[in-house]
Coordinates of C-alpha atoms in Angstrom, one line a residue:
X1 CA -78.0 -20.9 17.8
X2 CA -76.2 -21.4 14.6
X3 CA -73.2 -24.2 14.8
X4 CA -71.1 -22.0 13.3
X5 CA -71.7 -19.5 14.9
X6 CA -71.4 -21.0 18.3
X7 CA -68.0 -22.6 17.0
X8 CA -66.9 -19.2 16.2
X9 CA -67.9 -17.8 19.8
X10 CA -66.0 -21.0 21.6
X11 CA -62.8 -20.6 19.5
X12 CA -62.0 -16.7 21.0
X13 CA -60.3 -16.3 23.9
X14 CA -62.0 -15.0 27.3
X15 CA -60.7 -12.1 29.1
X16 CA -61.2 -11.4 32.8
X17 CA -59.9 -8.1 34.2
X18 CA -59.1 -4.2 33.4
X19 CA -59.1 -4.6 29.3
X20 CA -56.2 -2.0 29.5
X21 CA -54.0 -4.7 31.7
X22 CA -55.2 -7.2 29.5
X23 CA -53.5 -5.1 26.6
X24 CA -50.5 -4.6 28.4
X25 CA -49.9 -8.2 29.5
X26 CA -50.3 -9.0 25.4
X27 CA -48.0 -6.3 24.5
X28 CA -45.1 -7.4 27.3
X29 CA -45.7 -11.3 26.1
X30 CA -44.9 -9.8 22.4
X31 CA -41.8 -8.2 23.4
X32 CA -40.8 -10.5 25.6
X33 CA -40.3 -12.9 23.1
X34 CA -37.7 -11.1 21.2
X35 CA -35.7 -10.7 24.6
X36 CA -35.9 -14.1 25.2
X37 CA -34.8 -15.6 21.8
X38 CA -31.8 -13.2 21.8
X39 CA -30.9 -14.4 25.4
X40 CA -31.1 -17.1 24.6
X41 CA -28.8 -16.6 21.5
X42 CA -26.4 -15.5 24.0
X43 CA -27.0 -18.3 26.5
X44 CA -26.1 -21.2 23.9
X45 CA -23.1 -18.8 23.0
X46 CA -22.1 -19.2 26.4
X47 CA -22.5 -22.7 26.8
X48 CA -20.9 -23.4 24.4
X49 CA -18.0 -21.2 24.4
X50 CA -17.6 -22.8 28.5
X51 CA -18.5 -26.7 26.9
X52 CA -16.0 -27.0 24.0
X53 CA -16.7 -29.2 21.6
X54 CA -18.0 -32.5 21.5
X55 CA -18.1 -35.9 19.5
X56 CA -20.6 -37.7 18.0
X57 CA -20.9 -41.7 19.0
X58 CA -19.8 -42.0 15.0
X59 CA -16.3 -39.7 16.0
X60 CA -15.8 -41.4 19.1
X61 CA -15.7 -44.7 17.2
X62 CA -13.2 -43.4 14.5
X63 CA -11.0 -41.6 16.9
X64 CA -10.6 -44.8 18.7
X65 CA -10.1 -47.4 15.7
X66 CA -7.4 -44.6 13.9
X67 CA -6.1 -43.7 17.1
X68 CA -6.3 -40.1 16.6
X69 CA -4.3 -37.9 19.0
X70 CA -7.0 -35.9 20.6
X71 CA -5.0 -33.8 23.7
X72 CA -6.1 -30.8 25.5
X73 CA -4.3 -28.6 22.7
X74 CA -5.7 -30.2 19.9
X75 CA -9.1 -29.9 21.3
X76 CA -8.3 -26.0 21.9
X77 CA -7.0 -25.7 18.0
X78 CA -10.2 -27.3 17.4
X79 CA -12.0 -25.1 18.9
X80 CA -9.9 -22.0 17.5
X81 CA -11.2 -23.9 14.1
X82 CA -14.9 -24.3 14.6
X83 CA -14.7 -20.0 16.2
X84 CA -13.3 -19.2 12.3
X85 CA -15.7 -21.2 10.5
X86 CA -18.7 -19.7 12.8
X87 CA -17.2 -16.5 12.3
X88 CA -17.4 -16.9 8.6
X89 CA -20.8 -18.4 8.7
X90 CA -19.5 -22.3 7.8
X91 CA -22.6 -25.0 9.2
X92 CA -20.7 -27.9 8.8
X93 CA -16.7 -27.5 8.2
X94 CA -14.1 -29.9 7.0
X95 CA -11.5 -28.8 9.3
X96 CA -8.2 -29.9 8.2
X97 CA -5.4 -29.9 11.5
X98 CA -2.3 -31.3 10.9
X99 CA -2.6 -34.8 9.2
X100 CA -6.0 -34.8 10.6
X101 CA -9.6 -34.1 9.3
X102 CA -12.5 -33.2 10.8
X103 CA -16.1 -32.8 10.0
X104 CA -18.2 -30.3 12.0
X105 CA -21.6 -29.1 12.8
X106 CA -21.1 -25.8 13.8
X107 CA -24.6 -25.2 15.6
X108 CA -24.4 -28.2 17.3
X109 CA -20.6 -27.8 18.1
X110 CA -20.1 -31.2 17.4
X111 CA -17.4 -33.3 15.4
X112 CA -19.6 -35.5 13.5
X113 CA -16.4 -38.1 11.9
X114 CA -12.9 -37.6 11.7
X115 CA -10.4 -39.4 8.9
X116 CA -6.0 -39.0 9.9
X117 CA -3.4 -39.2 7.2
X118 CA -3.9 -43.1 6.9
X119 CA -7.8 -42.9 5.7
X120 CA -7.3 -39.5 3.6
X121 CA -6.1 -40.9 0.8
X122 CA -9.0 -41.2 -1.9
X123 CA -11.6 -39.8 0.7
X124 CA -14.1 -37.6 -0.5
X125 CA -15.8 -35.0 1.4
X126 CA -19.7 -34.1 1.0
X127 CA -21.7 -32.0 2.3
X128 CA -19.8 -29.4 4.0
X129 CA -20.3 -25.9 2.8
X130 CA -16.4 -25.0 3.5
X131 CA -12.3 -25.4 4.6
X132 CA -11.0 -24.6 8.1
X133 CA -6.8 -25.0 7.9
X134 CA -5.6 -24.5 11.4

């Protein structure tokens, strides 16, 4: 036999069965596929609508050396915040609150630096694709 040809013949996948179930088992997987990426669209929506947001190791350090004030209602502003800028399509925010600034990564839903009214004097943003003011 041919090398080719017998590389050809290996490479197809084998059926066992009723070919009709085997067609309905390929059209179910195909649809299935879009059920399951918009659940779980919805899924992550839930999580992290329940989760809140969190911060990265970098945020953690910068709200502890600035001694940012980082209560239960600023964390729901925040939140309120990083809702608009999803709402409006924003990846990654600047979310200005207060005296305080805060970078986002919206799919993530995570706070990846923050700078308070002491280090925002002569900083300069990059790479956020938009302005929250809550």
């Amino acid at each position: 036999m041919d090398p080719l040809r017998y590389n050809q013949l290996l490479q197809r996948p084998v059926y066992t069965g009723n070919p009709v179930d085997i067609q309905q088992n390929r059209d179910s997987r195909e649809t299935s596929g879009e059920e399951n990426t918009s659940f779980q669209k919805v899924l992550e929506e839930k999580l992290r609508e329940e989760s809140g947001i969190s911060f990265s190791k970098h945020a953690m350090e910068r709200v502890a050396e600035r001694n940012v004030d980082v209560s239960a209602e600023q964390l729901e502003r925040l939140n309120e915040g990083v809702r608009l800028a999803e709402e409006k399509g924003l990846r990654t925010p600047l979310i200005l609150m207060d005296t305080t600034a805060f970078v986002v990564n919206v799919p993530n839903n995570k706070v990846v630096t923050v700078v308070n009214d002491e280090s925002l004097k002569g900083s300069v943003f990059t790479n956020i694709d938009g302005t929250v003011m809550i």
